[in-house]
Each structure stands twice: as structure tokens, then as C-alpha cells.
mmCIF file of C-alpha atoms in Angstrom:
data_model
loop_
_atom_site.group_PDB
_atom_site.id
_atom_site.type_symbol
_atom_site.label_atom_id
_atom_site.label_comp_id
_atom_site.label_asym_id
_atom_site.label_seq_id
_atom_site.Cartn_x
_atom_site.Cartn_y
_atom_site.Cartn_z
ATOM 1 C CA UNK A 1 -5.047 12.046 -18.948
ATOM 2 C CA UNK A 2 -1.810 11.071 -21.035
ATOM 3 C CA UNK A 3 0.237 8.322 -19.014
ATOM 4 C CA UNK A 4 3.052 10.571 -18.178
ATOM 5 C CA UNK A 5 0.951 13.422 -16.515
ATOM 6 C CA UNK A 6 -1.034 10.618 -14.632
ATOM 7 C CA UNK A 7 2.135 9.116 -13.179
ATOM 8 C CA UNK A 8 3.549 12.201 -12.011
ATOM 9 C CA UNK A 9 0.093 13.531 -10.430
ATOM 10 C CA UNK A 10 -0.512 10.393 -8.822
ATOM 11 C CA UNK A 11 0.745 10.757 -4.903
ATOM 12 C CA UNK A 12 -0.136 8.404 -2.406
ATOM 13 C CA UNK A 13 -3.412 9.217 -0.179
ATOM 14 C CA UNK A 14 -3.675 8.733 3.344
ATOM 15 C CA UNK A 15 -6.751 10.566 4.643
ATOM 16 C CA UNK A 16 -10.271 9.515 3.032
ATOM 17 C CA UNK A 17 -14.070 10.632 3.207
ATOM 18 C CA UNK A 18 -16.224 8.276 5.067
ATOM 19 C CA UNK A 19 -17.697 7.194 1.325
ATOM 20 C CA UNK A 20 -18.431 4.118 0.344
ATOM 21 C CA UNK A 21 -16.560 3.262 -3.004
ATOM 22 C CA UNK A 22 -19.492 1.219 -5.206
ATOM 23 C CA UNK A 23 -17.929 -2.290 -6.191
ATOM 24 C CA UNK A 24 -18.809 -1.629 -10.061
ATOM 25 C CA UNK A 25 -15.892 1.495 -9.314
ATOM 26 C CA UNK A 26 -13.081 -1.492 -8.119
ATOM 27 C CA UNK A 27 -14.507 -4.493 -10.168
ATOM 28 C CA UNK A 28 -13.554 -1.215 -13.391
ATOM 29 C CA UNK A 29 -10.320 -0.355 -11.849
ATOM 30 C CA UNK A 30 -8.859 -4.482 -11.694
ATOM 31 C CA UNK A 31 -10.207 -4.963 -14.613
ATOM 32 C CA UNK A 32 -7.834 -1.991 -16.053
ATOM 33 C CA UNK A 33 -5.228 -3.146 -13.770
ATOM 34 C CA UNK A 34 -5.015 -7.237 -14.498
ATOM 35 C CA UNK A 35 -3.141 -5.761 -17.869
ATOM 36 C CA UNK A 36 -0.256 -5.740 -16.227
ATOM 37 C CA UNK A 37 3.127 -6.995 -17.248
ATOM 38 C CA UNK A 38 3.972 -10.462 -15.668
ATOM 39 C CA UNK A 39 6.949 -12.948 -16.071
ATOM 40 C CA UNK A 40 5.875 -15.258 -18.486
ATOM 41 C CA UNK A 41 2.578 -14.387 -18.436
ATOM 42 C CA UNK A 42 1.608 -16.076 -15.469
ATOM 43 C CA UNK A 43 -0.759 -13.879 -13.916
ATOM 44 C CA UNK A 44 0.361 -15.273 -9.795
ATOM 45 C CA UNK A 45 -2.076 -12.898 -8.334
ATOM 46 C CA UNK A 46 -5.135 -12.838 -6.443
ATOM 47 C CA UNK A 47 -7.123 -9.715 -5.025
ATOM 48 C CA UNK A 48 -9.486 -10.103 -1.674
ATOM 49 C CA UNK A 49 -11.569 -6.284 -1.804
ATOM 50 C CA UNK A 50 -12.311 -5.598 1.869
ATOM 51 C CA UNK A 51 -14.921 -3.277 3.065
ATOM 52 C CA UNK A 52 -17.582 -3.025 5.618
ATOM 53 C CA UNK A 53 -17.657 -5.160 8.922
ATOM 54 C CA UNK A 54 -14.472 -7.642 7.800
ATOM 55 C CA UNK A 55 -12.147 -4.611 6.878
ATOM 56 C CA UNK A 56 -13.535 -3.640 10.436
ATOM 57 C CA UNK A 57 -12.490 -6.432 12.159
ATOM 58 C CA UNK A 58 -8.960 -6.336 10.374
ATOM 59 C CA UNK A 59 -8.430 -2.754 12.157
ATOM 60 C CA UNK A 60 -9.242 -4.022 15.616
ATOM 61 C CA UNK A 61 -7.007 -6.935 15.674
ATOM 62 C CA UNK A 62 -4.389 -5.218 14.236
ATOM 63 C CA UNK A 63 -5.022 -2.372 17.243
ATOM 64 C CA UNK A 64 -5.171 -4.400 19.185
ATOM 65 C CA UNK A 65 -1.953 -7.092 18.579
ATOM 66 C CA UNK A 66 0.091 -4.181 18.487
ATOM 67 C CA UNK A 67 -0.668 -2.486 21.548
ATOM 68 C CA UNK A 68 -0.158 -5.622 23.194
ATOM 69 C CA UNK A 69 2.925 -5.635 21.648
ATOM 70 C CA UNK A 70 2.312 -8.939 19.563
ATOM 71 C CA UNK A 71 5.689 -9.271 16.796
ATOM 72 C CA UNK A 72 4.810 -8.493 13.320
ATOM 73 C CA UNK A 73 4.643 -11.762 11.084
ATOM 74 C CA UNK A 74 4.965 -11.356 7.280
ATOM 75 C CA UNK A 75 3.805 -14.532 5.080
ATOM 76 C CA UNK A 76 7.755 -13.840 3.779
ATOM 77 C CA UNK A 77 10.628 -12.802 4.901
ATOM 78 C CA UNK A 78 12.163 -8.889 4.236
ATOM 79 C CA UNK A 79 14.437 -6.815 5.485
ATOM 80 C CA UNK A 80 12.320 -4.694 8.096
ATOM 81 C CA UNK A 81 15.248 -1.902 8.725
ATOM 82 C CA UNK A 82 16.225 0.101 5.704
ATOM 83 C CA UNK A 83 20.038 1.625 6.069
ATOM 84 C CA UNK A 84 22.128 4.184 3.938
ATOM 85 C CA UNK A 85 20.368 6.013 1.435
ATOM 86 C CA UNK A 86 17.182 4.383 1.534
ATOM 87 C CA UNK A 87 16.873 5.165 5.148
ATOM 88 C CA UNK A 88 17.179 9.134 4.430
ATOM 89 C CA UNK A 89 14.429 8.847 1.879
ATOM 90 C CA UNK A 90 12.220 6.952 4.321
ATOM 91 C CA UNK A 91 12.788 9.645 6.850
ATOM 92 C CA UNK A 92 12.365 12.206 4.359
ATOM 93 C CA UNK A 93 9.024 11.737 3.690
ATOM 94 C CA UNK A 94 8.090 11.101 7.024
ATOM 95 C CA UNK A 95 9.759 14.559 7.984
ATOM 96 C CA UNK A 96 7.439 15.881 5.335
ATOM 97 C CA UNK A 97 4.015 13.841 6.521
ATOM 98 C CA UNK A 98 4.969 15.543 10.355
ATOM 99 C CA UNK A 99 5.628 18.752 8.850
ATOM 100 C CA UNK A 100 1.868 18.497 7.315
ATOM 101 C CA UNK A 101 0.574 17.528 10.115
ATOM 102 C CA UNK A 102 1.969 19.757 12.692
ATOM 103 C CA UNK A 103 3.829 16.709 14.615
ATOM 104 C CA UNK A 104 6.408 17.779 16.867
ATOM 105 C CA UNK A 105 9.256 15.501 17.237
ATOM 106 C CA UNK A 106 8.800 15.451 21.011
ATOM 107 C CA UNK A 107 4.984 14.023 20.656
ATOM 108 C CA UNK A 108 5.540 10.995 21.245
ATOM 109 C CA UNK A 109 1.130 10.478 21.607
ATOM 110 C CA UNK A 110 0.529 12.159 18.045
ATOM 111 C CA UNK A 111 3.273 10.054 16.608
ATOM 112 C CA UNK A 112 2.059 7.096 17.665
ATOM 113 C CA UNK A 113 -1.449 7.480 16.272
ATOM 114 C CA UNK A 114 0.205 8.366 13.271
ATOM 115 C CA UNK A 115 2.231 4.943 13.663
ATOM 116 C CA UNK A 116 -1.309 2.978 13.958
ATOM 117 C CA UNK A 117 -3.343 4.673 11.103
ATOM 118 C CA UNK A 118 -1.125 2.924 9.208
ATOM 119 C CA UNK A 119 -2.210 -0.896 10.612
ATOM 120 C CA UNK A 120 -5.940 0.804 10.338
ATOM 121 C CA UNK A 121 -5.195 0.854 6.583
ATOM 122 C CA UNK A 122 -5.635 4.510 7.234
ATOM 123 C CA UNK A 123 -9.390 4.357 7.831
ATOM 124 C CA UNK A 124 -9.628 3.362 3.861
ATOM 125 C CA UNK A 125 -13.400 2.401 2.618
ATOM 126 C CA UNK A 126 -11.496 -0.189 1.156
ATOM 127 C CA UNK A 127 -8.603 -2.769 1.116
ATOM 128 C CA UNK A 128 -7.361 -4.796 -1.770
ATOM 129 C CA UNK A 129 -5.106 -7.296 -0.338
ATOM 130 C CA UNK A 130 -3.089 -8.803 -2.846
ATOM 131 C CA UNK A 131 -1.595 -12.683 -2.409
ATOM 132 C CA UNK A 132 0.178 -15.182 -4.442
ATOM 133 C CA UNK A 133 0.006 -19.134 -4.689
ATOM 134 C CA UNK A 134 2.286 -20.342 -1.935
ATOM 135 C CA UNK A 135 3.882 -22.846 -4.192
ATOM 136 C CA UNK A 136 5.703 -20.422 -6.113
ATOM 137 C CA UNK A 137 8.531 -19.757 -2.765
ATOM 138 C CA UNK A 138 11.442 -18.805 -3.617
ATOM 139 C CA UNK A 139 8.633 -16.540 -5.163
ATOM 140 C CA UNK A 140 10.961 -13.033 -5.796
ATOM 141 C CA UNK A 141 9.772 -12.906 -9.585
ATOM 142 C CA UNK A 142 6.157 -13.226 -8.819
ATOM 143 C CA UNK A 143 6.603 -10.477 -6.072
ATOM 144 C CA UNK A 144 7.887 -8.425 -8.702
ATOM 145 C CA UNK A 145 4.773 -9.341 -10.713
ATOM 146 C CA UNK A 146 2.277 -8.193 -7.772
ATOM 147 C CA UNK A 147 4.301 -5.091 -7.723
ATOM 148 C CA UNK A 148 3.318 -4.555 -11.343
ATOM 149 C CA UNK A 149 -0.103 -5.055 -10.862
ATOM 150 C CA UNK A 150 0.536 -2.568 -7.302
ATOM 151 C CA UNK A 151 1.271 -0.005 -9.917
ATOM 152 C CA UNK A 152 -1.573 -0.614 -12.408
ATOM 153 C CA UNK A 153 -4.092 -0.927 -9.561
ATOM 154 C CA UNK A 154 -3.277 2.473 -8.093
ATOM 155 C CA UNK A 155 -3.043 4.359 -11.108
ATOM 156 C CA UNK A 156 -6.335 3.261 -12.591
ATOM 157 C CA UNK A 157 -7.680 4.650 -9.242
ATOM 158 C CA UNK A 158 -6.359 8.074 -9.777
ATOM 159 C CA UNK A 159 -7.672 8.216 -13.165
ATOM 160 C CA UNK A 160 -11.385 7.683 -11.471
ATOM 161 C CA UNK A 161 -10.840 9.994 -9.227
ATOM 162 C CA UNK A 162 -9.777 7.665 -5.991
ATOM 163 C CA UNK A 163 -7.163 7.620 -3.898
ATOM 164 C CA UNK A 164 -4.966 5.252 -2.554
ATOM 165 C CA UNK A 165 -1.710 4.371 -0.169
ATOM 166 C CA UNK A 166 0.433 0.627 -0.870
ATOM 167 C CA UNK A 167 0.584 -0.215 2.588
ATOM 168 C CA UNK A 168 2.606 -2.812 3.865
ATOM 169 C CA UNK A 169 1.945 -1.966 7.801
ATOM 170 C CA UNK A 170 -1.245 -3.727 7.140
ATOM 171 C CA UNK A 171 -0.847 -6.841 6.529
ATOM 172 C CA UNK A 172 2.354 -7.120 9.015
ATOM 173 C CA UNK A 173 -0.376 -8.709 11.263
ATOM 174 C CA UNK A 174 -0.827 -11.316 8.414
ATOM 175 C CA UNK A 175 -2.843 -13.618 10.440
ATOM 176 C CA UNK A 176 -5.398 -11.635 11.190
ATOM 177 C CA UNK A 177 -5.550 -10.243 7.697
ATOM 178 C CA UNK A 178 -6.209 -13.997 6.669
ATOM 179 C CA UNK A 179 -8.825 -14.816 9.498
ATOM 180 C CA UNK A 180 -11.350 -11.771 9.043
ATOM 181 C CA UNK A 181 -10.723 -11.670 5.145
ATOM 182 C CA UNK A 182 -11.166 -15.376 4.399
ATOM 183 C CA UNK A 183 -7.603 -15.987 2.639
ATOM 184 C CA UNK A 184 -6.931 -19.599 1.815
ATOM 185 C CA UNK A 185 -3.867 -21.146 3.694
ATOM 186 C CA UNK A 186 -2.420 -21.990 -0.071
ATOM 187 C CA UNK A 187 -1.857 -18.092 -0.290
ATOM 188 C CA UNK A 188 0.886 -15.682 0.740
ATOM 189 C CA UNK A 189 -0.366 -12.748 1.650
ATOM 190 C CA UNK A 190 1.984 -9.989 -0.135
ATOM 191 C CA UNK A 191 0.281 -6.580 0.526
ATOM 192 C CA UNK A 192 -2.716 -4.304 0.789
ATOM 193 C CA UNK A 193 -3.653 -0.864 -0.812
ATOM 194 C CA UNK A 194 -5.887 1.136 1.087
ATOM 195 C CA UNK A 195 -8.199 2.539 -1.365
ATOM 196 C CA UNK A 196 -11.489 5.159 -1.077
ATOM 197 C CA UNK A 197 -12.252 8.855 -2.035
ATOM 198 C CA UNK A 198 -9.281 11.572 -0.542
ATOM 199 C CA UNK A 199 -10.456 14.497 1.799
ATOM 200 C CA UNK A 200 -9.084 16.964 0.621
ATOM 201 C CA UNK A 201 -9.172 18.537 3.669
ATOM 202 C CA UNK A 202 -6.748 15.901 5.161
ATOM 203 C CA UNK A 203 -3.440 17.856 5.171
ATOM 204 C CA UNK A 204 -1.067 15.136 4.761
ATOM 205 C CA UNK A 205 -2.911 14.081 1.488
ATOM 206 C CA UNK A 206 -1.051 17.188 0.260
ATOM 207 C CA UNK A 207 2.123 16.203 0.528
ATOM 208 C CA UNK A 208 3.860 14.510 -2.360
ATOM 209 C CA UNK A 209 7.401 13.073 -2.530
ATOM 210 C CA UNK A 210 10.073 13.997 -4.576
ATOM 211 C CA UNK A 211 12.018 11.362 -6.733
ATOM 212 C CA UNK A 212 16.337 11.212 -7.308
ATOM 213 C CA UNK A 213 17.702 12.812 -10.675
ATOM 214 C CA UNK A 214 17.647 9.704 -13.188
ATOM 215 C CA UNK A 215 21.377 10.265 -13.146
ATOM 216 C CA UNK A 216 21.856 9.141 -9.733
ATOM 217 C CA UNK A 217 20.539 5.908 -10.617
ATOM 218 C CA UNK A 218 20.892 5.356 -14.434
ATOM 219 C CA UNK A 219 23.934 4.056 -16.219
ATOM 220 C CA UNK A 220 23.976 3.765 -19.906
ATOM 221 C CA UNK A 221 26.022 1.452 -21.727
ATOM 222 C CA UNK A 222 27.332 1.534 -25.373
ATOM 223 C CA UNK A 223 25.525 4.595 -26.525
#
């Protein structure tokens, strides 16, 4: 597939068979992905590939901190309530996901187990939780550089045929991420991408969103 037909097909996945994705299939897809772009070259990033019984555990104790109501705790800080524009397109999409889904606005049970698939990684086969060397705070450019490699690691999946979602609601219960998936304490823990084979049969996995006119966000200067 040429680059610019794979970007444009690729749509985030949030529904997956109960297959097992073979670790020759993810060791193929990093090693695709560690091409990416980074400042300097520096390469900050580490990948911990979850699956099985500690990707398990991950699930529960997020479950189960947030129906006790425990705070979400990044490893850094963000801005957790988007405003303006960015707000619209956030509701946007979830207007769309509902829409799929057949989610009333008034049900409030459905929308809350939509809520928690996402801190189950949406039942992936498989989580790549991406980190960075905690020395590198104030570490904005090397965020930036995990967000390359983000992009690279979820487009090589496409190309084999896998889905995937960049999910931040799962690692907003960072310690537990780091308990059941062995992170070192000399790592930030940055994100996870849910990862596995889509069912098709999933409805929301056919719902793709739509991106702004370039002009809308484009200036060009001298030309």
C-alpha cells in the first residue's frame, strides 16, 4: 500500500477478536516502527508488549481504582479538560462512536461501560506501553519523539492487517500499569496502544473521523 492510501485508511480500532497476536507479528511491526524521526537522534523510547495474565491484571486494577473512585495519576502533568475547538472535535467523535453503537444520551449504564473499555485497553490481545528515561523532564521534545514512534507503530500494524487505538485512558492509572507490567521507577510512563486483530463485526470499529480543511490550520509564508 503507497503511504498516502495507508494513512488515510488507517482509523483507530476499538473492538478486537479474542486472537492472540504471535510476538514474531509485534517484534516485525517495532522493528518497522523504531525508524522513526527523533530529535537528534536520540531514540528516548522504550516499549513493554503486554499480553496474557499481566495485561490481565492491568484491566482489573484499573476496574477496579476507578470504581472506587481512586484520582487518575499521569507520570506527567497535561491538561485533562480540552476547551474551544478541540472540545467540539472530542465530542464529535464521541457523538459518532454513540451513534455506532446505539447509545442514547440518557444511558447513563451503557455510557459508562463505554467509559471503562477504555481503562480495559478495550479488551486488546495486546498493549504496547510506551515510556521514556525520567531524566529527560522538562521532557516535551522527547514526548514529541514517542508520538512519532505512536504514529509509526500504528501504521505498520495496519499494513499487517492489525488494528489498533492510542489510548491514553490506560495508563491514567499509571501505577498499576508499572506494578503488573514490570516498568522500572527510572521510566515515565507516556502511553499505551491497544493492539490485536479488529472484529469486524464490532460496529464502532466502523466509524472513522473526519480531519479540518488544511486551510483552517495552514499558513504559508513567502510563496
Amino acid at each position: 500500500m503507497e503511504f498516502s492510501e495507508l494513512i488515510k485508511a488507517r482509523k483507530s480500532v476499538r473492538g478486537y477478536l479474542p486472537k492472540p497476536v504471535p510476538r514474531e507479528v509485534i517484534e516485525e511491526i517495532i522493528e518497522v516502527a523504531k525508524w522513526a524521526p527523533s530529535s537528534m537522534n536520540t531514540q528516548p523510547w522504550h516499549v513493554h508488549v503486554v499480553t496474557g495474565e499481566p495485561l490481565e491484571r492491568i484491566r482489573r486494577g484499573n476496574t477496579e481504582n476507578m470504581v472506587k473512585g481512586v484520582p487518575p495519576k499521569r507520570d506527567f502533568p497535561m491538561k485533562e479538560a480540552y476547551e474551544g475547538i478541540h472540545r467540539k472535535r472530542q465530542v464529535d467523535i464521541a457523538i459518532q462512536l454513540f451513534d455506532a453503537m446505539g447509545i442514547a444520551r440518557d444511558d447513563k449504564e451503557r455510557r459508562t461501560d463505554w467509559v471503562m473499555r477504555g481503562f480495559r485497553q478495550f479488551d486488546a490481545p495486546v498493549s504496547l506501553v510506551l515510556t521514556y528515561d525520567k531524566y529527560l523532564e522538562p521532557a516535551a521534545i522527547s514526548q514529541f519523539d514517542l508520538g512519532a514512534l505512536s504514529h509509526a507503530l500504528v501504521l505498520a500494524a495496519w499494513e499487517r492487517g492489525l488494528g489498533s487505538v492510542i489510548n491514553g485512558q490506560g495508563i491514567m492509572q499509571s501505577a498499576v500499569v508499572r506494578e503488573h507490567a514490570g516498568i522500572p521507577d527510572d521510566q515515565n510512563i507516556m502511553i499505551c496502544i491497544a493492539m490485536g486483530y479488529p472484529d469486524e463485526d464490532f460496529v464502532a470499529n466502523s466509524v472513522k473521523s473526519v480531519r479540518e480543511d488544511a486551510a483552517n490550520f495552514v499558513r504559508y509564508v513567502g510563496f
